[in-house]
JSON list of C-alpha atoms in Angstrom, two decimals:
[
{"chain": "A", "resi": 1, "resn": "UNK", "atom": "CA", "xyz": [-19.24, 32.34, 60.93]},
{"chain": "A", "resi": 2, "resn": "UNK", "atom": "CA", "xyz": [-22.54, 31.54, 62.58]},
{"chain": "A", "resi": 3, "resn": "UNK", "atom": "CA", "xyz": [-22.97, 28.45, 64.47]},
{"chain": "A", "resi": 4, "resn": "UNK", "atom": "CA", "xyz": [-25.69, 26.81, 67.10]},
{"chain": "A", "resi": 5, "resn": "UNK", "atom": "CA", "xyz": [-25.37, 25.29, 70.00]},
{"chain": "A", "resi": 6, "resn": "UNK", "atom": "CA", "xyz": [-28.03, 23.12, 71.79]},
{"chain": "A", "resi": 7, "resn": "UNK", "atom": "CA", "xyz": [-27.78, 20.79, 74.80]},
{"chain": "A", "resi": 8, "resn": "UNK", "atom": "CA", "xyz": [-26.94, 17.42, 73.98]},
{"chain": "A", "resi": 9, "resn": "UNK", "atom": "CA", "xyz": [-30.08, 14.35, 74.14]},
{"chain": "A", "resi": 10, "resn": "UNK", "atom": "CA", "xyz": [-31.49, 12.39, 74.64]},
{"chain": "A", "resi": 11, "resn": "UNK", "atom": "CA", "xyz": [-33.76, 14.32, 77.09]},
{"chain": "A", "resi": 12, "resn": "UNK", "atom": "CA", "xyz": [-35.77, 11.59, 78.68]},
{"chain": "A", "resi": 13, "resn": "UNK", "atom": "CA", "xyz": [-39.12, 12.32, 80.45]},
{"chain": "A", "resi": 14, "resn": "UNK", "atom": "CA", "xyz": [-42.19, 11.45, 82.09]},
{"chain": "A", "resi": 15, "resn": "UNK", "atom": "CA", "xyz": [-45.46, 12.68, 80.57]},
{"chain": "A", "resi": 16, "resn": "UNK", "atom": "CA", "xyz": [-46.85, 16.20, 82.36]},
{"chain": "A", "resi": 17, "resn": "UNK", "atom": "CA", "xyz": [-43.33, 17.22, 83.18]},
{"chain": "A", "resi": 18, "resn": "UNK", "atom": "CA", "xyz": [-41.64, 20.43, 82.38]},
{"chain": "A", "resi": 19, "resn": "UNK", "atom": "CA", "xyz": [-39.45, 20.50, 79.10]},
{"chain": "A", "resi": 20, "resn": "UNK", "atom": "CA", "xyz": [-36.57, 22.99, 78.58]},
{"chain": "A", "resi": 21, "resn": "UNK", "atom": "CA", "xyz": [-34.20, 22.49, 75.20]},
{"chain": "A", "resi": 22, "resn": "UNK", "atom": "CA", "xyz": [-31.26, 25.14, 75.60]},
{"chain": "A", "resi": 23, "resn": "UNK", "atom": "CA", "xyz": [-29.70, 26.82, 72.51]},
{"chain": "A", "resi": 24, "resn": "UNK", "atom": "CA", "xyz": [-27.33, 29.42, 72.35]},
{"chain": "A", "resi": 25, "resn": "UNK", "atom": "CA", "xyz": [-26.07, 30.89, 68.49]},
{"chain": "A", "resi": 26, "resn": "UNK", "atom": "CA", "xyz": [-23.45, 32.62, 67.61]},
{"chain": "A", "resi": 27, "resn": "UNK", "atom": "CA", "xyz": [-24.14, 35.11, 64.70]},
{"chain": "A", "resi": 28, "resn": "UNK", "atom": "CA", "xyz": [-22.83, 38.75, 62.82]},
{"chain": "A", "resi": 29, "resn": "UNK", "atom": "CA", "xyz": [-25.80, 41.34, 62.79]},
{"chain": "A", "resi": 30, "resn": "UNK", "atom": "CA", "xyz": [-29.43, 39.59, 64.24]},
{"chain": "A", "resi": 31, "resn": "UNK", "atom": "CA", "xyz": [-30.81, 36.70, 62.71]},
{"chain": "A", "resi": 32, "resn": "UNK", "atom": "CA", "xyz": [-34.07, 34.90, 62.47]},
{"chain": "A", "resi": 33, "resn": "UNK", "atom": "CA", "xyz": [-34.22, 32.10, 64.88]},
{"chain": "A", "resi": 34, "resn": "UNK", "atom": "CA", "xyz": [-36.15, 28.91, 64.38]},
{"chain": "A", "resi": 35, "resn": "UNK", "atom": "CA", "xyz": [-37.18, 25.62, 66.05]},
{"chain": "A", "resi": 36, "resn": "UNK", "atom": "CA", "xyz": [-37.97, 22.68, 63.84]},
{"chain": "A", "resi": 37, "resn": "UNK", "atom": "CA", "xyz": [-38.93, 19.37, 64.85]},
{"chain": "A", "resi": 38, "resn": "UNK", "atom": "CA", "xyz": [-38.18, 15.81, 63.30]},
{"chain": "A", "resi": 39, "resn": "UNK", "atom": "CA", "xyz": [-40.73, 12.48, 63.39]},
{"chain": "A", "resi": 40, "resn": "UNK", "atom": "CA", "xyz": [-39.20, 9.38, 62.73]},
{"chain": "A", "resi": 41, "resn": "UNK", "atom": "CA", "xyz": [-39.03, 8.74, 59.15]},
{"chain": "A", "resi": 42, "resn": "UNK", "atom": "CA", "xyz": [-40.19, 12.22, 58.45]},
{"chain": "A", "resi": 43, "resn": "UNK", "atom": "CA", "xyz": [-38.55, 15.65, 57.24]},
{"chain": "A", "resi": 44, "resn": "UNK", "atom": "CA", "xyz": [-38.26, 19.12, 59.51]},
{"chain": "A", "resi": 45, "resn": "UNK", "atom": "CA", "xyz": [-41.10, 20.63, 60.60]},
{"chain": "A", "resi": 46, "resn": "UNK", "atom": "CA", "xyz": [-41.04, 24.30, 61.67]},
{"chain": "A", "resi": 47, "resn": "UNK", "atom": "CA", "xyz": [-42.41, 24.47, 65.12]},
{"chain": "A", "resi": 48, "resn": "UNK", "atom": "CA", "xyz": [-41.84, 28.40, 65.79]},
{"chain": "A", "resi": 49, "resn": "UNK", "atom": "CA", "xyz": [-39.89, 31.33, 65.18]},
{"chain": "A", "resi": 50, "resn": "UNK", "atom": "CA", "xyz": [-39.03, 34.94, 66.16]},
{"chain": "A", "resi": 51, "resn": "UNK", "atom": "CA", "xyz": [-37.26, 37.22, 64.01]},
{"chain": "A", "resi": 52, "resn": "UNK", "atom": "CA", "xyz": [-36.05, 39.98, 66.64]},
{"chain": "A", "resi": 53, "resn": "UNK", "atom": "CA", "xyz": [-35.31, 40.70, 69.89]},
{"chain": "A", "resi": 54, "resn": "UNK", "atom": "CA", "xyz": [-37.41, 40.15, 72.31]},
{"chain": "A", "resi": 55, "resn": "UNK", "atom": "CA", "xyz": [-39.94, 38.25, 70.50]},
{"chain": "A", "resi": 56, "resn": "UNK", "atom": "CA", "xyz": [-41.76, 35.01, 71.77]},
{"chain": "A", "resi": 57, "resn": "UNK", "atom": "CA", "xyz": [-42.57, 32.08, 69.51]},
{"chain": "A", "resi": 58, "resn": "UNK", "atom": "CA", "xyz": [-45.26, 30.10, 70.23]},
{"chain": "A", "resi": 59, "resn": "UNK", "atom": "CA", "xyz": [-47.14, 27.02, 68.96]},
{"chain": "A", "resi": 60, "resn": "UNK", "atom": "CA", "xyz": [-48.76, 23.80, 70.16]},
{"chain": "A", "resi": 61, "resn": "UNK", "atom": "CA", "xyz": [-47.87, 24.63, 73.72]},
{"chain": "A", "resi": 62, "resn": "UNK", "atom": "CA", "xyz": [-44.15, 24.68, 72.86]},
{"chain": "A", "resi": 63, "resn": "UNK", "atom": "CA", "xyz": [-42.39, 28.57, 73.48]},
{"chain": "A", "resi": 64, "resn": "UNK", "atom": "CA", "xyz": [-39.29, 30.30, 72.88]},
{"chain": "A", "resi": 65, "resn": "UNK", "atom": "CA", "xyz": [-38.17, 33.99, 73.61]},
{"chain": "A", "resi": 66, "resn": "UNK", "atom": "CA", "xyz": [-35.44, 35.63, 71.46]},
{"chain": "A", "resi": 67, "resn": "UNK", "atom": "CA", "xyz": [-32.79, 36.89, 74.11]},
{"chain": "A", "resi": 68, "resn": "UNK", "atom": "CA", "xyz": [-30.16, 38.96, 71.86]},
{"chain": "A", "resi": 69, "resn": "UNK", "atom": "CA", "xyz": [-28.43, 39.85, 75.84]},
{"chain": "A", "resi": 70, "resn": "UNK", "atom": "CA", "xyz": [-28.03, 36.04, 75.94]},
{"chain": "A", "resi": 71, "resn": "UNK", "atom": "CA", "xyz": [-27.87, 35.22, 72.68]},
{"chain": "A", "resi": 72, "resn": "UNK", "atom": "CA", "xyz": [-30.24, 32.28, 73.33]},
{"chain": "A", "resi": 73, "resn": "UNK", "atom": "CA", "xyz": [-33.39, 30.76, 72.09]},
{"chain": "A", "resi": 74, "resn": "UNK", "atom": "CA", "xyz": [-34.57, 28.15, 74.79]},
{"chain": "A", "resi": 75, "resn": "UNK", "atom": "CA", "xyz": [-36.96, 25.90, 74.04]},
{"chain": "A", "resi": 76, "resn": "UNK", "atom": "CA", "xyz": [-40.14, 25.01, 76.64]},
{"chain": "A", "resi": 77, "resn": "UNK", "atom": "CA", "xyz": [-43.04, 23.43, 77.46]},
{"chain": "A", "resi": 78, "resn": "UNK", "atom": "CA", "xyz": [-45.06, 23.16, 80.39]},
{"chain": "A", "resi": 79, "resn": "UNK", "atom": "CA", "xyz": [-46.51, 19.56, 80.18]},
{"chain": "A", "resi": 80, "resn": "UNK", "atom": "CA", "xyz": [-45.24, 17.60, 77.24]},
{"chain": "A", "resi": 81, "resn": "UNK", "atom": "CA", "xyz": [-46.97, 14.47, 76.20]},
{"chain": "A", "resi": 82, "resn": "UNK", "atom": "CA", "xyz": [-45.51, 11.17, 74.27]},
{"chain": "A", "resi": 83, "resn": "UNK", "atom": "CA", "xyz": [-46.63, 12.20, 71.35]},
{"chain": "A", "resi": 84, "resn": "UNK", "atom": "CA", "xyz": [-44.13, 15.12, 71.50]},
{"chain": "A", "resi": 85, "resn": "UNK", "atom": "CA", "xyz": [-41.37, 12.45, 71.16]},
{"chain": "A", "resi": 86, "resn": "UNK", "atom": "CA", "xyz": [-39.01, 13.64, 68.06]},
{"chain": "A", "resi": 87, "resn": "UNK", "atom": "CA", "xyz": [-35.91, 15.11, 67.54]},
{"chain": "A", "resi": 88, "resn": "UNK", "atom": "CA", "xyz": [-35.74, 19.13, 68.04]},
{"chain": "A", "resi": 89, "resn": "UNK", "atom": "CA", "xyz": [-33.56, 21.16, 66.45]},
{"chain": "A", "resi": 90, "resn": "UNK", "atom": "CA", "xyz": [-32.68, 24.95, 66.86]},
{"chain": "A", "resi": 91, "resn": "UNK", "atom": "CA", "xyz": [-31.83, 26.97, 63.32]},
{"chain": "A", "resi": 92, "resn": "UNK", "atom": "CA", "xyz": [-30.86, 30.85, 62.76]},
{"chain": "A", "resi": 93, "resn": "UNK", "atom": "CA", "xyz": [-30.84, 32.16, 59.65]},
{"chain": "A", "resi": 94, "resn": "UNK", "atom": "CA", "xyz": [-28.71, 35.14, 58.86]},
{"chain": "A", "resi": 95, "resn": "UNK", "atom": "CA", "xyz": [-30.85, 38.11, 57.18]},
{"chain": "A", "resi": 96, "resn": "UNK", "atom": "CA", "xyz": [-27.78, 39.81, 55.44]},
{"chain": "A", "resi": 97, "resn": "UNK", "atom": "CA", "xyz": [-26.97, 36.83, 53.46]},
{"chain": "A", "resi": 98, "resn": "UNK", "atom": "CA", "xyz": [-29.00, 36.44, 49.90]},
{"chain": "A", "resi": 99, "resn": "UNK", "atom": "CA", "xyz": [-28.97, 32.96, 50.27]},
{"chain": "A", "resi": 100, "resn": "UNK", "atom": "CA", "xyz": [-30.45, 32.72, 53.90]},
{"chain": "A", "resi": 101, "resn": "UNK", "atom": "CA", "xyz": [-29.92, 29.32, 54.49]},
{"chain": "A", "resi": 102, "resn": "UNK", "atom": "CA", "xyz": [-30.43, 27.52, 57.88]},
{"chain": "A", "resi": 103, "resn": "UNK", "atom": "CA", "xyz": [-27.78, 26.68, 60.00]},
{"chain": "A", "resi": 104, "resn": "UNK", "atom": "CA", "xyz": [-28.79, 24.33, 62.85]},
{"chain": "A", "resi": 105, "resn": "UNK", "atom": "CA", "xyz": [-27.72, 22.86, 66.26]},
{"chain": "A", "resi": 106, "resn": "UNK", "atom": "CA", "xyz": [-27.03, 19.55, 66.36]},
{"chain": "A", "resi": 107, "resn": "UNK", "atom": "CA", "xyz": [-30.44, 18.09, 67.38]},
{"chain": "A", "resi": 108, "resn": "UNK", "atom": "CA", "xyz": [-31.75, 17.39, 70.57]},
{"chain": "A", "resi": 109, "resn": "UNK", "atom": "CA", "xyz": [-33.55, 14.15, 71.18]},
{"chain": "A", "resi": 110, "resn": "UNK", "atom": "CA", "xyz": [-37.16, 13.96, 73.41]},
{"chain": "A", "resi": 111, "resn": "UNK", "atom": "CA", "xyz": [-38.32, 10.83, 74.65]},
{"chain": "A", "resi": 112, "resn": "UNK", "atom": "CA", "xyz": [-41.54, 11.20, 76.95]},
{"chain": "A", "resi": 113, "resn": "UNK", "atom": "CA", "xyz": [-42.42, 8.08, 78.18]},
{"chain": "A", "resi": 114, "resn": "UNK", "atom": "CA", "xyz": [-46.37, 7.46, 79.47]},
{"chain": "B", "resi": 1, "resn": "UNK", "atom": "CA", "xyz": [-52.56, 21.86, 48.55]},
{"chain": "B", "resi": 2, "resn": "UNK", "atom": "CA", "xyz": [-49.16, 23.92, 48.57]},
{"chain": "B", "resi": 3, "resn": "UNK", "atom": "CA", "xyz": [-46.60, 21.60, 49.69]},
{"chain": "B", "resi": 4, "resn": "UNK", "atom": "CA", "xyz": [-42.98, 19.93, 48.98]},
{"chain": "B", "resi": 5, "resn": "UNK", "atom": "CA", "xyz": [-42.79, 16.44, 47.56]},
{"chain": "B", "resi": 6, "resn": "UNK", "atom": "CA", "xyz": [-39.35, 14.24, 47.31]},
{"chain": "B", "resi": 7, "resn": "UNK", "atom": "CA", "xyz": [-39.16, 10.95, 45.61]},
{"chain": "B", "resi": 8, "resn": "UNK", "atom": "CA", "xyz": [-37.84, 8.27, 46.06]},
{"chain": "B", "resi": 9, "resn": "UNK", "atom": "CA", "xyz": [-37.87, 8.34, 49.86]},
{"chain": "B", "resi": 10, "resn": "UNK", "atom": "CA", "xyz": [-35.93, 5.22, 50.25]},
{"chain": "B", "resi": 11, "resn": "UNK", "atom": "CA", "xyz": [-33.24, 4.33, 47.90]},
{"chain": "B", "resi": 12, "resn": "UNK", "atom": "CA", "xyz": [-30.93, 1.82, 48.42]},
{"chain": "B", "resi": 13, "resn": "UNK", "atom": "CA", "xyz": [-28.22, 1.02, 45.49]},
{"chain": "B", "resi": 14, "resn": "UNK", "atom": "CA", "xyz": [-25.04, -0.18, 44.17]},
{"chain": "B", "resi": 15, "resn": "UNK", "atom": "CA", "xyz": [-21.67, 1.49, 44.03]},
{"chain": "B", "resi": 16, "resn": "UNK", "atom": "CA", "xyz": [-21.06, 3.29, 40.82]},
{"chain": "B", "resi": 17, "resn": "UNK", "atom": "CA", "xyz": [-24.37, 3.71, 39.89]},
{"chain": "B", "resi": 18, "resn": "UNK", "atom": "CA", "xyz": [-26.12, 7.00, 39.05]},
{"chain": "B", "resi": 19, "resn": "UNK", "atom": "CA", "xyz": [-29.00, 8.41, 40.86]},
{"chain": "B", "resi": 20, "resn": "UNK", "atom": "CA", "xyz": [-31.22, 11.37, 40.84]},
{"chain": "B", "resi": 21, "resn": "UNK", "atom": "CA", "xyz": [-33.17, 12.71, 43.62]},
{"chain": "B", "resi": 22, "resn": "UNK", "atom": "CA", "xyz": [-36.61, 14.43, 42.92]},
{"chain": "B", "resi": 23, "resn": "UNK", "atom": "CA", "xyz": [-37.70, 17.54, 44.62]},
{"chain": "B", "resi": 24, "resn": "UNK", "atom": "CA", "xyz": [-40.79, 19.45, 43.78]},
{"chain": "B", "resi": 25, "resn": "UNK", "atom": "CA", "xyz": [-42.28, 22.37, 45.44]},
{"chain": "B", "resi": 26, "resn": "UNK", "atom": "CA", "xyz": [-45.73, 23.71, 44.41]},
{"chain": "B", "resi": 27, "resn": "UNK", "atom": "CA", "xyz": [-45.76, 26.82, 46.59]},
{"chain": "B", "resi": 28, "resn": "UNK", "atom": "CA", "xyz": [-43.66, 29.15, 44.19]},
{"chain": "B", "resi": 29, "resn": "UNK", "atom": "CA", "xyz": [-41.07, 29.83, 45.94]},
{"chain": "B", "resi": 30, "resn": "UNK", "atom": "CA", "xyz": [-38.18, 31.19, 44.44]},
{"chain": "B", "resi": 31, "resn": "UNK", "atom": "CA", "xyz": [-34.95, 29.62, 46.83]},
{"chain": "B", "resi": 32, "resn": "UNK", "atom": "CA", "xyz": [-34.43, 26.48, 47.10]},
{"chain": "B", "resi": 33, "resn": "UNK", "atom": "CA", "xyz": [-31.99, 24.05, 49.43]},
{"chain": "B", "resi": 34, "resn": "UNK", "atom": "CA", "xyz": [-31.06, 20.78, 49.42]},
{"chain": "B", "resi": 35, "resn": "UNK", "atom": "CA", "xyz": [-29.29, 19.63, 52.90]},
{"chain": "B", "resi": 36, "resn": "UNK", "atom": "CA", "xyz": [-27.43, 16.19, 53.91]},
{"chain": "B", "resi": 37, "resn": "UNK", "atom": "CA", "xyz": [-28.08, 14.46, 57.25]},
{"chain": "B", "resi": 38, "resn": "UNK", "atom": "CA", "xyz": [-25.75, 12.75, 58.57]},
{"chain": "B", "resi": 39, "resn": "UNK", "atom": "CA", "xyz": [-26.63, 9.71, 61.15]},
{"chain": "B", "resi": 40, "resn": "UNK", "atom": "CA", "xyz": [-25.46, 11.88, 63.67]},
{"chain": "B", "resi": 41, "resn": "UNK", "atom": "CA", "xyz": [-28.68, 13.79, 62.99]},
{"chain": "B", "resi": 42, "resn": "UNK", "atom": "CA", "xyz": [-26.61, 16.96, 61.85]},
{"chain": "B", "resi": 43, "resn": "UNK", "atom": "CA", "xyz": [-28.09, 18.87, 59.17]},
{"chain": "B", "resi": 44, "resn": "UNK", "atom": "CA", "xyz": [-25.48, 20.88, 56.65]},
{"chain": "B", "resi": 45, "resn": "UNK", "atom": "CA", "xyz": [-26.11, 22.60, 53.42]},
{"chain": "B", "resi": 46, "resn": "UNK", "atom": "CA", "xyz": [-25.04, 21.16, 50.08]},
{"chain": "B", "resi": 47, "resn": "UNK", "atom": "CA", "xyz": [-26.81, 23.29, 47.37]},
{"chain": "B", "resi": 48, "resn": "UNK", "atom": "CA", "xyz": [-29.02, 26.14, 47.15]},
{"chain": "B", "resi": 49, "resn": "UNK", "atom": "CA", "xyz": [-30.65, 27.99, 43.97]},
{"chain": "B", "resi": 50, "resn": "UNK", "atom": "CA", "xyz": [-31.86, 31.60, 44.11]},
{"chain": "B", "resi": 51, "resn": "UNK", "atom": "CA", "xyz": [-33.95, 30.62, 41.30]},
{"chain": "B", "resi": 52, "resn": "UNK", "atom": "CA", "xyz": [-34.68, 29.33, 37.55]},
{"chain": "B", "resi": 53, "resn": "UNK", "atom": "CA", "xyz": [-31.12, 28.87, 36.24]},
{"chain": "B", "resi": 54, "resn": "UNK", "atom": "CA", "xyz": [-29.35, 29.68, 39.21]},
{"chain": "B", "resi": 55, "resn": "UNK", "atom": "CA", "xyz": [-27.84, 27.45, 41.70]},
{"chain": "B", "resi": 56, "resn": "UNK", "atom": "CA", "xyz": [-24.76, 27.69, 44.21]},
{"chain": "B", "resi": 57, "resn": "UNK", "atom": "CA", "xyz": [-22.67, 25.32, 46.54]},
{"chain": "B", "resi": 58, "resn": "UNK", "atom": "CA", "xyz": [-23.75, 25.41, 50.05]},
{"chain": "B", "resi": 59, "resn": "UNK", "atom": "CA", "xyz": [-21.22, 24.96, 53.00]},
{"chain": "B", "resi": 60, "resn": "UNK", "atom": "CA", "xyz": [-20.79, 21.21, 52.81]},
{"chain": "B", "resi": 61, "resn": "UNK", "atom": "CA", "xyz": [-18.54, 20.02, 50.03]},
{"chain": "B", "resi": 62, "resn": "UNK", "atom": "CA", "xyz": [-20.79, 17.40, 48.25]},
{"chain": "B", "resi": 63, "resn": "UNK", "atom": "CA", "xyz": [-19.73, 15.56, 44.60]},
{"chain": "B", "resi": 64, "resn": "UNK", "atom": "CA", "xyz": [-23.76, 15.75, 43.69]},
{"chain": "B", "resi": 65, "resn": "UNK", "atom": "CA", "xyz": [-24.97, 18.54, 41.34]},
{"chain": "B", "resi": 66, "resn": "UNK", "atom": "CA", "xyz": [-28.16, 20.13, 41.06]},
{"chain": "B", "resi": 67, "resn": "UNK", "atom": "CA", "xyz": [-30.03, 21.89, 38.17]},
{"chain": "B", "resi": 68, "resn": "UNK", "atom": "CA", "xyz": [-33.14, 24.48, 38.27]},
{"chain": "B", "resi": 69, "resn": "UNK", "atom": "CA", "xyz": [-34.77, 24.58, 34.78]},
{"chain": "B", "resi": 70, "resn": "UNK", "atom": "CA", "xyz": [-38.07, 25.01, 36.44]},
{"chain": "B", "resi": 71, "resn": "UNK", "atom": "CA", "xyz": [-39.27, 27.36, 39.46]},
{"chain": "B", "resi": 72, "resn": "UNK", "atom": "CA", "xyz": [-40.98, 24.05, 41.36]},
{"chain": "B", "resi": 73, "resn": "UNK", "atom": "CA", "xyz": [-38.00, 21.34, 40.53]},
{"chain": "B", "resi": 74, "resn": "UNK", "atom": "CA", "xyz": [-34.84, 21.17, 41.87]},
{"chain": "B", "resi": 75, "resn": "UNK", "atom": "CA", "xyz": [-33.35, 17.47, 41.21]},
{"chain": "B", "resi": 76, "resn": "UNK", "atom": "CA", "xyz": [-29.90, 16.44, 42.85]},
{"chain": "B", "resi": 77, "resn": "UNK", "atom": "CA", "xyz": [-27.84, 13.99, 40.80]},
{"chain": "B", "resi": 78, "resn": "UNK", "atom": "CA", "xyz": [-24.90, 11.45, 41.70]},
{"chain": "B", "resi": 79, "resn": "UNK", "atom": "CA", "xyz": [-22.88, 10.25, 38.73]},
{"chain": "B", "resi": 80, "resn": "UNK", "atom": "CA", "xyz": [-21.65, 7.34, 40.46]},
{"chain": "B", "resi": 81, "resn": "UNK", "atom": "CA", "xyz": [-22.81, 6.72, 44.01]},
{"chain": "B", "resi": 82, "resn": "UNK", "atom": "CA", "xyz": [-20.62, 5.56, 46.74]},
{"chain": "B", "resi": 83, "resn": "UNK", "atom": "CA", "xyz": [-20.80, 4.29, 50.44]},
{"chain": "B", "resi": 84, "resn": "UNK", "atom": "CA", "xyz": [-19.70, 7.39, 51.87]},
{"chain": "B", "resi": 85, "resn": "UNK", "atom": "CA", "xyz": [-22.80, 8.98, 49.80]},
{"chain": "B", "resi": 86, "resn": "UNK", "atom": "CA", "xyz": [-25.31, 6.93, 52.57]},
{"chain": "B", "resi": 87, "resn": "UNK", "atom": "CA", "xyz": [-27.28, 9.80, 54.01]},
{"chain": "B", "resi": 88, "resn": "UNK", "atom": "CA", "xyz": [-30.75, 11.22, 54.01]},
{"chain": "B", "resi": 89, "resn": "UNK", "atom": "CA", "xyz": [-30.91, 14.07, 52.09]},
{"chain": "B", "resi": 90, "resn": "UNK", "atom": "CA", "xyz": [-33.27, 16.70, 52.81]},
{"chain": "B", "resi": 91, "resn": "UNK", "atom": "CA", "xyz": [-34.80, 19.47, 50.07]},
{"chain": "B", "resi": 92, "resn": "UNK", "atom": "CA", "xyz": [-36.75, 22.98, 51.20]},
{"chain": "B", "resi": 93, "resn": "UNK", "atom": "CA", "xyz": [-37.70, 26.05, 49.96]},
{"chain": "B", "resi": 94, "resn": "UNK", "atom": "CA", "xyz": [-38.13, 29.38, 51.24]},
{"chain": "B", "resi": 95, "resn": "UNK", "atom": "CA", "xyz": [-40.91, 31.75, 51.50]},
{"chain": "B", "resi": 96, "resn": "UNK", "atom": "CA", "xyz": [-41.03, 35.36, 52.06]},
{"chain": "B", "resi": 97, "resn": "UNK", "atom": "CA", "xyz": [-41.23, 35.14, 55.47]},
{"chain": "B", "resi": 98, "resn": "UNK", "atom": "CA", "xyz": [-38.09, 33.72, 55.84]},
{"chain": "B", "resi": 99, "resn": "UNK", "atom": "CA", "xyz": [-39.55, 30.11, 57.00]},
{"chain": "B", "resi": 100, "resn": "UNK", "atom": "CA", "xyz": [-38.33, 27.50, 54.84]},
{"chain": "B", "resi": 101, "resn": "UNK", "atom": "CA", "xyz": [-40.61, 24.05, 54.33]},
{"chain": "B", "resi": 102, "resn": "UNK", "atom": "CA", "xyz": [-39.38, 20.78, 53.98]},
{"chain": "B", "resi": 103, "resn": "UNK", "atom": "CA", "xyz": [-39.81, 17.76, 52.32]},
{"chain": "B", "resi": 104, "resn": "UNK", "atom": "CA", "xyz": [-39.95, 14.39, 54.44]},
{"chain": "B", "resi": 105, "resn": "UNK", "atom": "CA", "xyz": [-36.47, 13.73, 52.54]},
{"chain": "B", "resi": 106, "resn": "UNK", "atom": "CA", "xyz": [-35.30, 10.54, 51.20]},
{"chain": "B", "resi": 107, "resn": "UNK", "atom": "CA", "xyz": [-32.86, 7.83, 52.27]},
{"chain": "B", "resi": 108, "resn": "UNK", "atom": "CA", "xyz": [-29.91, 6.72, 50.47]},
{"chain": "B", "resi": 109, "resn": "UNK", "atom": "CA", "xyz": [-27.97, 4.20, 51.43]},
{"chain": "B", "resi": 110, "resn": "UNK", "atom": "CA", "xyz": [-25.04, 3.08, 48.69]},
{"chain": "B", "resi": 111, "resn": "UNK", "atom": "CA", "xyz": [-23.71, -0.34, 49.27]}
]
């Protein structure tokens, strides 16, 4: 079955510094691949996506290639600030299902401090 | 303003009681999901509906059923809560782009 793996939080640190989340997925045929991001007290937010091989997400500084060699979806930013505290999670979703549900890594938590 | 609304987003209750969670989507979308978070932050899938009349269990076995009479609502029920029922419970829907939208979820916690 298809499953996600992302390095374990929380990720603490300082504002300006360089942020990498890893994820790796495990998955039949090639999926969509997704990044969503949690606010306390809030529901997912998709952050960015790429849908095949080779293709970079972007958005709000954040980026993340699709490596189907690696079968990872890393997660960076060059200079993150506090207010990109939250918790990050990485989600595939299998095209040659109907129902195309998510299924996501266990969540990665980012504290920046100031 | 096409978005996805869930209500109550705090609910705290008594064992035994029944509940319904709201979930309304005014983007059209066809698929629907509701998913349970655990306080480990894991996400898993409970229920999902293709569309009006048509709903499915998702990977999580969950004693809370669903109905879709209407494309935009997709309610979740529990016929008698329970302690091990404390979760938040997230609902999205999917577009044709294969992103899927969330609601900012709601908080149960049975007691």
């Amino acid at each position: 079955g298809n499953s996600v793996t992302q390095m374990e939080g929380p990720v603490t640190l300082s504002e300006e510094a360089f942020l990498t989340i890893n994820c790796t997925y495990t998955a039949t045929g090639y999926p969509s691949l997704f990044w969503y991001v949690q606010y306390p007290g809030e529901g997912l937010q998709l952050l960015l996506k790429a849908t095949k091989a080779d293709d970079k997400g972007s958005n709000k500084g954040f980026e993340a290639t699709y490596r189907k060699e690696t079968t990872s979806f890393h997660l960076e930013k060059g200079s993150v600030q506090v207010s990109d505290s939250a918790v990050y999670f990485c989600a595939l979703s299998d095209k040659d299902t109907g129902r195309r549900a998510l299924t996501f890594g266990s969540g990665t938590r980012l504290q920046v401090q100031p | 303003e096409a978005d996805i609304y869930q209500t109550p987003r705090y609910l705290v209750i008594g064992t035994g009681k029944k509940i319904t969670l709201e979930c309304s989507q005014t983007m059209g979308h066809d698929k629907m999901y509701w998913y349970q978070q655990d306080p480990g932050m894991e996400l898993h899938l409970i229920h999902y509906s293709y569309g009006v009349n048509s709903t499915e269990k998702g990977d999580l076995s969950s004693e809370s059923t669903v109905s879709r009479i209407r494309t935009e609502h997709f309610p979740l029920t529990l016929e008698s809560a329970r302690p091990s029922h404390t979760s938040q419970y997230l609902c999205a829907s999917r577009s044709g782009y294969n992103e899927q939208f969330f609601g900012p979820g709601t908080r149960l916690t049975v007691l």
